[in-house]
Coordinates of C-alpha atoms in Angstrom, one line a residue:
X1 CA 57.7 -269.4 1.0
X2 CA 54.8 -269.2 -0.1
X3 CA 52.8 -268.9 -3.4
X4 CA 50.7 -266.4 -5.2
X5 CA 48.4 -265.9 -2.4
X6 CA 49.5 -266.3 0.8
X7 CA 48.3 -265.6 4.0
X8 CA 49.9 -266.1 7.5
X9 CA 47.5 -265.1 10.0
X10 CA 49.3 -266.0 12.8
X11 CA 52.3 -264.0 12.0
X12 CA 50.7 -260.9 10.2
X13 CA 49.3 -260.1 13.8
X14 CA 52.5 -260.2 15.5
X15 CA 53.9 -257.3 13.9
X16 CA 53.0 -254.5 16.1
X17 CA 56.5 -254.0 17.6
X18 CA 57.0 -253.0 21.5
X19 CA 59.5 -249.9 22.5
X20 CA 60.6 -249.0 26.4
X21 CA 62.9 -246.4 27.0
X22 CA 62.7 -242.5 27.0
X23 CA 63.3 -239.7 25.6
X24 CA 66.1 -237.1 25.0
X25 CA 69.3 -236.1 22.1
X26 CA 70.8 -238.9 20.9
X27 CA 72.5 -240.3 17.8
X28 CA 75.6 -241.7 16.7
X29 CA 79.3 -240.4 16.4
X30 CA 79.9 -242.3 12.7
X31 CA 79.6 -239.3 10.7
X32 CA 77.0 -239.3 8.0
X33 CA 76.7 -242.7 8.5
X34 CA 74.3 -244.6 10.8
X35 CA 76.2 -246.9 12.3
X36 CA 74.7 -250.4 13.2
X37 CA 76.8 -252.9 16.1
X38 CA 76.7 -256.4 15.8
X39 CA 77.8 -259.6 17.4
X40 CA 77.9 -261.4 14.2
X41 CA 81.6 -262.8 13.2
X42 CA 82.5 -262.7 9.4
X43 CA 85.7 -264.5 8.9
X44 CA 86.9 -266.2 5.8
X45 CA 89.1 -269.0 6.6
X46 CA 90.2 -272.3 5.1
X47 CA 87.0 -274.4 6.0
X48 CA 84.6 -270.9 5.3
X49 CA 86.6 -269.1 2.1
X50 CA 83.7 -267.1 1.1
X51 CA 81.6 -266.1 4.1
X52 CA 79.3 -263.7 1.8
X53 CA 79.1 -265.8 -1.6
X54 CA 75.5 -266.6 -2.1
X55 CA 76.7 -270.6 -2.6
X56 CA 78.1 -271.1 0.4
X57 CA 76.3 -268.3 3.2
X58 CA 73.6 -269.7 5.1
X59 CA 73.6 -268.0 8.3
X60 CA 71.7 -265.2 9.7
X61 CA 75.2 -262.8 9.8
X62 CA 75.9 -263.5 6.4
X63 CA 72.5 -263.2 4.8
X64 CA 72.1 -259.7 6.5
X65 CA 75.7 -258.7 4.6
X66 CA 73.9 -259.7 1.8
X67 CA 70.1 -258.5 1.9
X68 CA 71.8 -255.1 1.6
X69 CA 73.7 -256.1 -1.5
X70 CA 72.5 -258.1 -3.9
X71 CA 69.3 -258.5 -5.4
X72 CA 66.8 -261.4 -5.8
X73 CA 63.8 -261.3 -8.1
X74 CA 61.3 -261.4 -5.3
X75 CA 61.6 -260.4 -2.4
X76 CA 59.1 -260.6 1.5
X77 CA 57.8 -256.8 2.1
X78 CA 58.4 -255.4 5.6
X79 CA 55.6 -256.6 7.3
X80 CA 55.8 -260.0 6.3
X81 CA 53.5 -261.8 3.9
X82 CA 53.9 -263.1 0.2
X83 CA 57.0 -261.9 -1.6
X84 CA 56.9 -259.2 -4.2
X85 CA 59.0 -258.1 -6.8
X86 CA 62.5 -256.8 -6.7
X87 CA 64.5 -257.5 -9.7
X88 CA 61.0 -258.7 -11.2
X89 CA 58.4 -256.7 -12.3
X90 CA 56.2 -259.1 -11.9
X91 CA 56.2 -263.4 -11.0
X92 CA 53.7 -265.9 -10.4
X93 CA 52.7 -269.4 -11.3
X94 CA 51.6 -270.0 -14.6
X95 CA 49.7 -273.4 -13.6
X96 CA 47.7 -274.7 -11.3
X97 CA 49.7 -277.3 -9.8
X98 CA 52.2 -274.6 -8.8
X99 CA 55.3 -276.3 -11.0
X100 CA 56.1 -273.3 -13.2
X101 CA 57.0 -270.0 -12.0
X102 CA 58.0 -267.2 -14.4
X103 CA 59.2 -264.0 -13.6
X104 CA 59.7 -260.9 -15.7
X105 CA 62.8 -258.5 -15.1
X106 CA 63.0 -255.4 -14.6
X107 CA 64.2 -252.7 -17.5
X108 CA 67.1 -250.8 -16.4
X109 CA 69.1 -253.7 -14.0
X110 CA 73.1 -253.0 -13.8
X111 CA 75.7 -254.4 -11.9
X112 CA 78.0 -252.1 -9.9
X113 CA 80.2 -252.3 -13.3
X114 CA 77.6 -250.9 -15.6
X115 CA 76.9 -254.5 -17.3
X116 CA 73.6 -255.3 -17.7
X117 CA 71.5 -257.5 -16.2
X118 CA 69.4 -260.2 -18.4
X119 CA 67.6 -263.4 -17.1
X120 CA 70.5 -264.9 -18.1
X121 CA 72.5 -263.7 -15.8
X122 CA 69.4 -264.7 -13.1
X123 CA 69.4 -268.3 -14.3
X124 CA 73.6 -268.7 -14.3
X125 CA 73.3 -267.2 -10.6
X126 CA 70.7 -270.1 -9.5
X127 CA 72.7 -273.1 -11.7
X128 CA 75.8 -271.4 -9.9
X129 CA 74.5 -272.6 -6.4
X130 CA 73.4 -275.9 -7.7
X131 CA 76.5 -276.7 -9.7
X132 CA 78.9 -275.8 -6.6
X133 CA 76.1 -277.8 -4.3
X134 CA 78.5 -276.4 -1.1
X135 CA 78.0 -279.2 1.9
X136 CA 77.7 -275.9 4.3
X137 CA 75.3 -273.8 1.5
X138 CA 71.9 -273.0 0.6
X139 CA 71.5 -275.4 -1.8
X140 CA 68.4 -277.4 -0.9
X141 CA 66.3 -274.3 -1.2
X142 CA 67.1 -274.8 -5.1
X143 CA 67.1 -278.5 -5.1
X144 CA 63.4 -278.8 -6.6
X145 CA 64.1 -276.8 -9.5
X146 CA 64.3 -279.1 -12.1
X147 CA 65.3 -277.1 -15.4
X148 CA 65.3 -272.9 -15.9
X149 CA 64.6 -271.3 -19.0
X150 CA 64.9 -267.6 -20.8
X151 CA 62.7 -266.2 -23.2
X152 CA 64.9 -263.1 -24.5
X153 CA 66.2 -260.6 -22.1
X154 CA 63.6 -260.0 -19.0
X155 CA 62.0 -263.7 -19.2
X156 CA 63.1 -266.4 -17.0
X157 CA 60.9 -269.6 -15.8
X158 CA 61.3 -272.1 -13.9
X159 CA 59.9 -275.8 -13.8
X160 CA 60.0 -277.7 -10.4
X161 CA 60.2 -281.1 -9.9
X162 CA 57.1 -281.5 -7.7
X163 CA 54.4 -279.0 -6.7
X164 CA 55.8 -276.1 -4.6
X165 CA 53.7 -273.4 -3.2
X166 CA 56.6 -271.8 -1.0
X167 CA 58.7 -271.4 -4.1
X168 CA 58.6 -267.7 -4.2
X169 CA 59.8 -267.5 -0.7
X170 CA 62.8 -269.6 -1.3
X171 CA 64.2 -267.4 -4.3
X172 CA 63.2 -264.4 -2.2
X173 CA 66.4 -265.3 -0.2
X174 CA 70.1 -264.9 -0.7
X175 CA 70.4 -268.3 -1.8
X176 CA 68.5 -267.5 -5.4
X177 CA 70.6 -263.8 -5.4
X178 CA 71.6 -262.4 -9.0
X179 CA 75.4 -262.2 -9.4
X180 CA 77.4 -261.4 -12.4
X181 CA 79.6 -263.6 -14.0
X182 CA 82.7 -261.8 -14.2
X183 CA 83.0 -261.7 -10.7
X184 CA 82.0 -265.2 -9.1
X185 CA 83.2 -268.2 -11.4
X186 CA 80.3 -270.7 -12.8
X187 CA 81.7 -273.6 -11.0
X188 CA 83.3 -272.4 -7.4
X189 CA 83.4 -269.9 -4.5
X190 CA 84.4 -266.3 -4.7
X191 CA 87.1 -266.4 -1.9
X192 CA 87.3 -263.3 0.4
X193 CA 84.9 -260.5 1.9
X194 CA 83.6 -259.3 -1.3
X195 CA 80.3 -259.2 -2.4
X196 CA 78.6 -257.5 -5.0
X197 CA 75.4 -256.8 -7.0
X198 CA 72.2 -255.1 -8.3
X199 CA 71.2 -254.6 -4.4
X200 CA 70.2 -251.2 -2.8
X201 CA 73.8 -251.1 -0.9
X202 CA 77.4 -251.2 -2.8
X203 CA 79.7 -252.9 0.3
X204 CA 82.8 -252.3 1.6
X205 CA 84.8 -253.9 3.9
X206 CA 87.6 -253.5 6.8
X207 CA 89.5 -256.3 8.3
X208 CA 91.5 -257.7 10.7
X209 CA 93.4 -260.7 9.6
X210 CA 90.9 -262.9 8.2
X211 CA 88.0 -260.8 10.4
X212 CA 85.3 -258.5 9.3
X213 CA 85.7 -255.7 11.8
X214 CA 83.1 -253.1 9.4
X215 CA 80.9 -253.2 6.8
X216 CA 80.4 -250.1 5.2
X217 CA 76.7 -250.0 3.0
X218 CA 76.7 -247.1 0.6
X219 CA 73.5 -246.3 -1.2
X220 CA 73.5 -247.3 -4.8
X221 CA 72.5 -245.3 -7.3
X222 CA 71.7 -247.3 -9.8
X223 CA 69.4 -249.4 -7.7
X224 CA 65.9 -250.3 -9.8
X225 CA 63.8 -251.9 -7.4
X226 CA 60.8 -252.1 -4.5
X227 CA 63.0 -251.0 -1.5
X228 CA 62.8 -247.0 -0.4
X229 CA 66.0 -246.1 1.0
X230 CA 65.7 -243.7 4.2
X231 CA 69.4 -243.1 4.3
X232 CA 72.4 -242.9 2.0
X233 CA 74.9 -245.0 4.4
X234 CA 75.1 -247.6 6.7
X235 CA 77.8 -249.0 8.5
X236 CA 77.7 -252.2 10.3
X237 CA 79.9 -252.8 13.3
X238 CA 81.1 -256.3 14.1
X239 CA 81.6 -256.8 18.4
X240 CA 83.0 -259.6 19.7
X241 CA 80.5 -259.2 22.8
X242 CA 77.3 -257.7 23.1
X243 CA 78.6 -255.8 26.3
X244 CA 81.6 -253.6 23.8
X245 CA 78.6 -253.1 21.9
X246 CA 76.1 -252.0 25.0
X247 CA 79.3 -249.6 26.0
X248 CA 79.5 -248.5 22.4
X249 CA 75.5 -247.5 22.2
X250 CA 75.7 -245.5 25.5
X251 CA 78.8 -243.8 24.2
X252 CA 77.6 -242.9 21.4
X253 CA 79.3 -244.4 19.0
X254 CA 76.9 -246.4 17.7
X255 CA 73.1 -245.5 16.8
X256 CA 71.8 -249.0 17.2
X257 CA 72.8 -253.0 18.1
X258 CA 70.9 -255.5 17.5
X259 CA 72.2 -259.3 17.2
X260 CA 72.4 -260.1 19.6
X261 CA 71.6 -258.7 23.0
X262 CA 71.9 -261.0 25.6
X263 CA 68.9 -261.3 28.5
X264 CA 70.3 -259.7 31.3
X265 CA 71.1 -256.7 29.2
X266 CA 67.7 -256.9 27.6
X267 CA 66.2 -257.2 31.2
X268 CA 68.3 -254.2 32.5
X269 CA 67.7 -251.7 29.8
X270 CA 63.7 -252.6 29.9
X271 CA 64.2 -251.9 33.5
X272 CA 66.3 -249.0 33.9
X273 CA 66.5 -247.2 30.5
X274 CA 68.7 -245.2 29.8
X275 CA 68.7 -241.5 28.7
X276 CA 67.9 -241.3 25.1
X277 CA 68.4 -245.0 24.3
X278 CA 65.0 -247.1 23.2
X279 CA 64.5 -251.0 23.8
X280 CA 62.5 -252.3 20.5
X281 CA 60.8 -255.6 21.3
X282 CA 59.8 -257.2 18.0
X283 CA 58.4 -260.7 16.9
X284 CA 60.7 -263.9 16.8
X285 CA 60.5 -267.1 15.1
X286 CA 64.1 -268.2 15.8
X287 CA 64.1 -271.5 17.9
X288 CA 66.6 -273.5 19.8
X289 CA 67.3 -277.3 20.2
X290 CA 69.2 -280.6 20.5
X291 CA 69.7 -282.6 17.8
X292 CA 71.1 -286.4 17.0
X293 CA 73.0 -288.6 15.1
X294 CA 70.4 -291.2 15.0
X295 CA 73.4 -293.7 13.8
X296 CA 75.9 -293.3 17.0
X297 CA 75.7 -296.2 19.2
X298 CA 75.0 -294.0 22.3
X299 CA 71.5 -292.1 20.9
X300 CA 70.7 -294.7 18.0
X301 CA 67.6 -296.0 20.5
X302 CA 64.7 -293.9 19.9
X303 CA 64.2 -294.4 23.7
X304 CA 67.2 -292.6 24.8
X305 CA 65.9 -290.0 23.0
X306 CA 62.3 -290.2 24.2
X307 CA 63.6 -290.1 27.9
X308 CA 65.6 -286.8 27.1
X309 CA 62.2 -285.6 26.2
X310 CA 60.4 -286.8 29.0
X311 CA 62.7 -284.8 31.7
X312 CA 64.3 -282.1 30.0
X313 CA 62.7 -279.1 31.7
X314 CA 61.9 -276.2 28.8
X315 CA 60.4 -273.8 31.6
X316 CA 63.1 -274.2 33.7
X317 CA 66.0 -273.0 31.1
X318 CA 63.8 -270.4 30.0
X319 CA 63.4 -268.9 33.4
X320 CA 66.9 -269.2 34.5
X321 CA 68.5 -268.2 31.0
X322 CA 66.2 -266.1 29.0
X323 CA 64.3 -264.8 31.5
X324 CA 61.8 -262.2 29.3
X325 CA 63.3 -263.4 25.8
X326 CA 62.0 -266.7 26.0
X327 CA 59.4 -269.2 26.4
X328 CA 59.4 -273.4 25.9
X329 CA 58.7 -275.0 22.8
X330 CA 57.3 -278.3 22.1
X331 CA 57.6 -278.3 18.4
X332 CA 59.9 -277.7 15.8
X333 CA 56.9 -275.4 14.4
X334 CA 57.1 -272.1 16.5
X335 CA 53.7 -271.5 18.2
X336 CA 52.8 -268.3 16.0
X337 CA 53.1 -270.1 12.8
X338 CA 50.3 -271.9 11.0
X339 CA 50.2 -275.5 11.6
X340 CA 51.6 -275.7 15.0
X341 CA 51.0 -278.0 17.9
X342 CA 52.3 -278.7 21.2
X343 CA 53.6 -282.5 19.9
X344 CA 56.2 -282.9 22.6
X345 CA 53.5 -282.0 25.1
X346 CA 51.0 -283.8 24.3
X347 CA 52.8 -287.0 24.3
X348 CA 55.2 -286.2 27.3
X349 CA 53.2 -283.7 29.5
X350 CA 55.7 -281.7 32.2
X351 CA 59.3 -283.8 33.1
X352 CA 58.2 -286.9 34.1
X353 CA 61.5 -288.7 35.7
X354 CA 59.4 -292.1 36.2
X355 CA 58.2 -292.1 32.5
X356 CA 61.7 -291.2 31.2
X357 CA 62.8 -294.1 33.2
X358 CA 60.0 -296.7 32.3
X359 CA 60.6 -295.7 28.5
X360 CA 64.6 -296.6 29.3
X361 CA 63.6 -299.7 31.3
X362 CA 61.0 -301.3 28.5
X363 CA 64.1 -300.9 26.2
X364 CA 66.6 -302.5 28.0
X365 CA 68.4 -299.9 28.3
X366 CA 71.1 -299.9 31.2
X367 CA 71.5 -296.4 33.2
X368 CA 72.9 -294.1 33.4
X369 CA 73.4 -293.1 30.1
X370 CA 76.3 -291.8 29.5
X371 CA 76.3 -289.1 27.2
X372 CA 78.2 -285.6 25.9
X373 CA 76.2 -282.2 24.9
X374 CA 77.5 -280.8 22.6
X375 CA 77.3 -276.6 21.8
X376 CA 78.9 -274.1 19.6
X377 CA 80.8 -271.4 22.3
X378 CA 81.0 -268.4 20.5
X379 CA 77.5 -268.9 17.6
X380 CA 74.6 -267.6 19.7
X381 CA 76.3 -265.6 22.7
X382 CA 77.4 -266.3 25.9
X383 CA 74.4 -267.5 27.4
X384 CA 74.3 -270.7 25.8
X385 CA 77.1 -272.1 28.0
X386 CA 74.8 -271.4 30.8
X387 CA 71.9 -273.5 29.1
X388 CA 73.9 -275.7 28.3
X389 CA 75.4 -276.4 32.1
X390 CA 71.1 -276.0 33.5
X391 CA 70.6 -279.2 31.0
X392 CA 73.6 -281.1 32.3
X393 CA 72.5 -280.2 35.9
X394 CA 68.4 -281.4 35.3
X395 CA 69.5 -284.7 33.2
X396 CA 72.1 -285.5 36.0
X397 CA 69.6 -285.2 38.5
X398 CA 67.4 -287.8 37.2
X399 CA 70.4 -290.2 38.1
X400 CA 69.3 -291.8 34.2
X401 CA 72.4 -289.7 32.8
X402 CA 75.8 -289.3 32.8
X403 CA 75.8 -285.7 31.2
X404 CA 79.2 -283.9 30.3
X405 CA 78.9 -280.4 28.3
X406 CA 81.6 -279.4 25.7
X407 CA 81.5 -276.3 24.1
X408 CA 83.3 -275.7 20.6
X409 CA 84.0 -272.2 18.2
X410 CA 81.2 -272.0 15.6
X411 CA 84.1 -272.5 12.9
X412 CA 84.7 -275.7 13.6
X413 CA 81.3 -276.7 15.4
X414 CA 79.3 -277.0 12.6
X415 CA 81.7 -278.8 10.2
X416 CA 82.6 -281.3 13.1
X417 CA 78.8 -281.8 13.5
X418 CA 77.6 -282.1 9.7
X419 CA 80.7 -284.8 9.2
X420 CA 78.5 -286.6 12.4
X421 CA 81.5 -286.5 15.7
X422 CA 78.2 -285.2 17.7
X423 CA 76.5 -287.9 19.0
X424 CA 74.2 -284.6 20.9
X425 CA 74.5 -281.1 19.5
X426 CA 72.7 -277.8 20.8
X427 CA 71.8 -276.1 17.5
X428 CA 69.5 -272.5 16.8
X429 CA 67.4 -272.0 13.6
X430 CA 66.3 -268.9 12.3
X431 CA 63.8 -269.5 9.5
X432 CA 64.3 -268.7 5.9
X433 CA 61.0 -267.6 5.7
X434 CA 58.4 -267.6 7.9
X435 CA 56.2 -270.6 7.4
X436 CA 55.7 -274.1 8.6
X437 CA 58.0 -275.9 5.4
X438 CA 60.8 -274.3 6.7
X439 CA 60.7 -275.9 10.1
X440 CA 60.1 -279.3 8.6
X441 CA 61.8 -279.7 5.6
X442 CA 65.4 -278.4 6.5
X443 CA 65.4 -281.3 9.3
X444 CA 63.4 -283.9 7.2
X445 CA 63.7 -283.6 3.4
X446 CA 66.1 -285.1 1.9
X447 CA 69.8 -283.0 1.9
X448 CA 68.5 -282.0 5.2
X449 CA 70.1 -278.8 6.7
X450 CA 71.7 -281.2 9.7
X451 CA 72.9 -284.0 7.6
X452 CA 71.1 -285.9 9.5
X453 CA 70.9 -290.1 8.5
X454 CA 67.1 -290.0 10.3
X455 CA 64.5 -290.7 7.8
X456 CA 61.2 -290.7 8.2
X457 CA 59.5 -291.8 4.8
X458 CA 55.9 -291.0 5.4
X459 CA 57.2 -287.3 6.2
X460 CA 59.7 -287.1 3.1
X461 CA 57.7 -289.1 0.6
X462 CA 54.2 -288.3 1.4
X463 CA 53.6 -285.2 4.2
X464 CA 55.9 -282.5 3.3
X465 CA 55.2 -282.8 -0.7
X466 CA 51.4 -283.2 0.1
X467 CA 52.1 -279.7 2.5
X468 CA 53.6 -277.8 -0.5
X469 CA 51.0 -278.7 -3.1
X470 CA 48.4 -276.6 -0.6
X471 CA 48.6 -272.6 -2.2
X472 CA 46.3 -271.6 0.7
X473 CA 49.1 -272.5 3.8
X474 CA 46.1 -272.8 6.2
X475 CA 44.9 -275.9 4.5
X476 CA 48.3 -277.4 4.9
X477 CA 47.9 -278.0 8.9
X478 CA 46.7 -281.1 8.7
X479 CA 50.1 -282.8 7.2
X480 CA 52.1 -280.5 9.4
X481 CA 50.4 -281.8 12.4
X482 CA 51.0 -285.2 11.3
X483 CA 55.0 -284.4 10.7
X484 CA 55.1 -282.7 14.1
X485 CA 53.3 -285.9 15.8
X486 CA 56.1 -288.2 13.8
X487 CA 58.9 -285.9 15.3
X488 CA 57.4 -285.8 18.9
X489 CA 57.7 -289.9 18.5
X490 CA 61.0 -290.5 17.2
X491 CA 62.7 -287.2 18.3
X492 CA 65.8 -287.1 16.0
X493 CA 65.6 -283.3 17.4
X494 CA 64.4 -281.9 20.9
X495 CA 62.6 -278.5 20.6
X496 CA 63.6 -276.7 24.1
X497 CA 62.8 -272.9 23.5
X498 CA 61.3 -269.8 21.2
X499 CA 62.8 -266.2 21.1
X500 CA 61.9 -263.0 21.2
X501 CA 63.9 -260.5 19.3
X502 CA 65.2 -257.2 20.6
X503 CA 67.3 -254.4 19.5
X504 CA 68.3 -250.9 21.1
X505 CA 68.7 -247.8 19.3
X506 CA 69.2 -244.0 20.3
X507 CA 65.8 -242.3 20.1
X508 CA 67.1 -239.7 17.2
X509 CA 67.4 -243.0 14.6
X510 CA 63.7 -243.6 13.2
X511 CA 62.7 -247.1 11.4
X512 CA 64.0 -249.2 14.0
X513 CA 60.9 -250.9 14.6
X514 CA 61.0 -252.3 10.7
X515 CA 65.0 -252.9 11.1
X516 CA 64.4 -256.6 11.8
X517 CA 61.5 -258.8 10.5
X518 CA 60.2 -261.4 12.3
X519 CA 62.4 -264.0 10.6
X520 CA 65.6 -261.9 11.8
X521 CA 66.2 -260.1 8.1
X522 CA 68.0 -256.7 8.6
X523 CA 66.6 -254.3 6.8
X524 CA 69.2 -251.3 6.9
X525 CA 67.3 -249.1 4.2
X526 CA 64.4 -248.9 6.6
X527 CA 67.0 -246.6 9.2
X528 CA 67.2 -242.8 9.0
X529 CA 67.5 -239.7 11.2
X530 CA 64.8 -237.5 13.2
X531 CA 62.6 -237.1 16.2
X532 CA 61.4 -240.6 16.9

C-alpha cells in the first residue's frame, strides 16, 4: 500500500495480459447471468463461523466474495498502481511524515437497507476489526492505526502510530470494509454466509450443509462509487476440483473458471485449445514456501534450516509440477516487485549437498534429520501433494534427512499450524497489495501473519518502519534488501516458487483479461457479453 504517489514500475509493465485459444460461438447456460466457476471452498463451521465477515476473512476466496460487496474508502484501479477513491471522494496525507490520512465520503452512500452511511459508520467498521482482533483475521493491516476521528458526516482521519506510506493500500482491502451496525455486532463475528454493504454487488447465497455451493452477485443500484459495472449479474460457482469445473466450461455451463486451474490443464488448453474457449495468461505475485517454528526442538537450529536451503531444488519442482505456471524463487520478495533480490541465491548458489552437509556438521548436528512436511490437502489444489512428495524425494536423497510428508484439510491446517503442531509447513501467499511491505511485514512484524515466535529486531525495530517512512517505494530498496539478506541467513521461511495466473473463458465473455489483477483480486464488474 502505498501513499499519495506511488509508483511500481516493475509491476505496472506486467500488465499486458496473454490470450491462446480460438475463435467461435460460445457463452454460458446461466441465464442472464455470467456465470463464474471456482475451486474456492466457503464453509462456515465451528473453528471458521463467519467465512465472509471482514474481521475474520483473510483469504484470497473470501476476499473475492467480498470485493463484490462491500465497499472500502479506497480502493487499487484495474491496472494496478496507487489506490483511488471508492467510498471517498477524495484521501491523502495531510503531513509529511505520512501519520495522518483523511478521507472525505461520498454524498449519497446507503446500505442495502436504505440507512445511510456517515464516517461514523467507516470508523465503527475499522474499530470493529480491531476490537474482535480474530487470531485467523486481518487485523494487523489496522494494527498501526493508533486513534480515528470524524469531523461531521463525510470526515474521517486517521492518525498512525508510526510513519506509513502503504496505508492507503491496506484500507483499500476487505479488512478496512464499511459495514453497518445493525447487521455485524461492535464486539463479535457475524456467523453464517451473509455479507452485506455499500459494494457494487448485493449477494446471495446457496448451500449445502455448511458449504457455499453459489454465490449469486446482483448489481446494486444504489451503488455511488469508481467501479463501471459491464453487467447486471454474476454468479460464482464453487467446484470441488478444477476438472468438474474444466467439464463445466466446455459444456457450457459456465462462461469462465479461474482459481484455480491446475498445470496440466493449463498446459493442455494452451496446447490444444478448444473451440471457442480462450486461455488468459495474466501477471502473478502469489508465492509458495516452507515455513518454521523456530521454537520446536527439531528446526530450532538455524542450520537445519540453512541445509534445507542449500539442497532444496526450486527448478526441479517447478519443472516437474508447474511446468509453464512457475518459476523458482529465492526471496520472499517476488522478482517483479521493487526491492527484490535473489537472497537465497546469492548466499546458497544451486543445491549444494556438501555445503548443506558442512553447515549440519559445523553445528553438530547428527544426521539424518528427521523431520515431517507438513501441507494443507485440499487449500491450493491437487498438485501440491505432488510437490510435496518431489521435496521428500530430493531431501531424502541427500541421505541428511529423514523426510515424511503429511497432508491435512485447510480447515484444520491452518489453525493446527498458527497454535505451532508444525514443526515444517508448506504455506502460499497471495499479497494484499502488491508491494514489497507486504512480503516482509506479514512474516516479520510483530502479530505476524504465521504466528511465528522468530524475531528478528533489526528487521521489526529498525528496517521495515524505516521502509514505510519512504513515499517514493523505489527509495525503499535498500532496507528491503537488507530484510531479504537477514531472511536468506536465518531462514525462518524457505521461498521455493512464483506463479503465474491463468483463467479460461468462452470467447463471447469480454473483460476477462481485467477479471484478475495481478495480486489475484476478482474483479466481476469488469465481465460482460460480446464479440471478444
Amino acid at each position: 500500500m502505498n501513499r499519495k504517489t506511488l509508483v511500481l514500475p516493475a509491476v505496472i509493465g506486467l500488465l499486458a495480459p496473454v490470450l491462446a485459444g480460438c475463435g467461435g460461438p460460445g457463452g454460458g447456460k446461466g441465464g442472464d447471468a455470467i456465470v463464474v466457476g471456482t475451486t474456492d471452498q466457503f464453509v462456515a463451521t465451528k473453528d471458521a463461523p463467519a467465512p465472509f465477515d471482514p474481521a475474520f476473512a483473510y483469504d484470497a476466496g473470501a476476499w473475492n466474495v467480498l470485493r463484490q460487496t462491500v465497499q472500502m474508502l479506497v480502493h487499487v484501479p484495474r491496472g494496478g498502481g496507487e489506490p483511488v477513491p471508492d467510498a471517498a471522494s477524495k484521501c491523502g496525507f495531510t503531513d509529511t511524515q505520512n501519520e495522518s490520512y483523511r478521507c472525505t465520503l461520498r454524498s449519497g452512500l446507503t446500505f442495502a437497507d436504505g440507512d445511510a452511511i456517515t464516517a461514523e459508520d467507516a470508523k465503527f467498521s475499522i474499530e470493529r476489526v480491531l476490537k474482535i482482533n480474530n487470531n485467523n483475521g486481518p487485523v494487523a493491516l489496522l494494527s498501526n492505526i493508533d486513534t480515528i476521528e470524524t469531523n461531521g458526516d463525510h470526515e474521517i482521519v486517521f492518525h498512525l502510530k508510526t510513519p506509513d506510506a502503504t496505508f492507503p493500500y491496506k484500507i483499500a482491502t476487505p479488512a478496512a470494509a464499511i459495514v453497518d451496525s445493525d447487521t455485524y455486532p461492535a464486539d463479535k463475528l457475524r456467523a453464517g454466509v451473509a455479507a452485506d454493504g455499500s459494494g457494487p454487488y448485493r449477494l446471495k447465497t446457496e448451500t449445502e450443509g455448511d458449504r457455499v455451493v453459489k454465490a449469486v452477485f446482483t448489481k446494486n443500484p444504489d451503488y455511488k462509487g469508481d467501479l463501471k459495472l459491464q453487467n447486471d449479474k454474476v454468479e460464482l460457482r464453487s467446484f470441488t476440483d478444477a476438472r468438474s469445473m474444466e467439464k463445466a466450461l466446455r459444456d457450457g455451463d459456465i462462461s469462465m473458471m479461474t482459481r484455480t486451474l491446475q498445470p496440466e490443464q493449463i498446459k493442455d488448453l494452451s496446447d490444444n485449445p478448444a473451440e471457442g474457449i480462450e486461455l488468459v495468461e495474466m501477471p502473478g505475485l502469489e508465492i509458495r514456501y516452507l515455513g518454521f517454528d523456530t521454537d520446536d526442538s527439531t528446526v530450532k537450529s538455524k542450520a537445519v534450516r540453512q541445509a534445507l536451503a542449500a539442497v532444496v531444488d526450486r527448478g526441479e519442482l517447478a519443472t516437474k509440477v508447474y511446468p509453464q505456471t512457475a518459476e523458482p524463487l529465492y526471496s520472499l520478495i517476488p522478482n517483479t516487485i521493487t526491492g527484490h533480490q535473489n537472497a537465497f541465491f546469492n548466499k546458497y548458489g544451486e543445491p549444494n549437498r556438501p555445503k548443506a552437509a558442512g553447515i549440519l556438521g559445523a553445528a553438530g548436528i547428527s544426521t539424518p534429520v528427521k523431520l515431517t512436511l507438513h501441507y494443507t490437502s485440499d487449500h491450493y489444489g491437487p498438485a501440491t501433494k505432488r510437490e510435496f512428495e518431489v521435496l521428500q524425494e530430493q531431501l531424502n536423497a541427500t541421505k541428511l534427512f529423514d523426510v515424511i510428508i503429511k497432508g491435512t484439510e485447510w480447515s484444520k491446517f491452518r489453525d493446527k499450524q498458527k497454535r505451532g503442531e508444525y514443526a515444517v509447513y508448506g504455506m502460499g501467499w497471495f499479497p494484499d497489495f502488491p508491494d514489497a511491505d507486504n512480503y516482509v511485514a506479514p512474516f516479520l512484524d510483530k502479530d505476524n501473519f504465521l504466528n511465528s515466535p522468530y524475531v528478528s529486531g533489526e528487521a521489526r525495530n529498525k528496517l521495515i518502519p524505516e521502509s514505510r517512512r519512504a513515499a517514493d517505494r523505489a527509495t525503499a530498496a535498500g532496507p528491503f534488501e537488507r530484510i531479504q539478506e537477514i531472511v536468506a541467513n536465518d531462514v525462518p521461511v524457505l521461498p521455493l516458487w512464483q506463479g503465474k495466473q491463468y483463467v479460461a473463458a468462452r470467447d463471447s465473455i469480454t473483460g476477462v483479461e481485467w477479471a484478475l489483477n495481478s495480486s489475484a483480486d476478482l474483479q466481476l464488474w469488469e465481465l460482460g457479453r460480446g464479440v471478444s
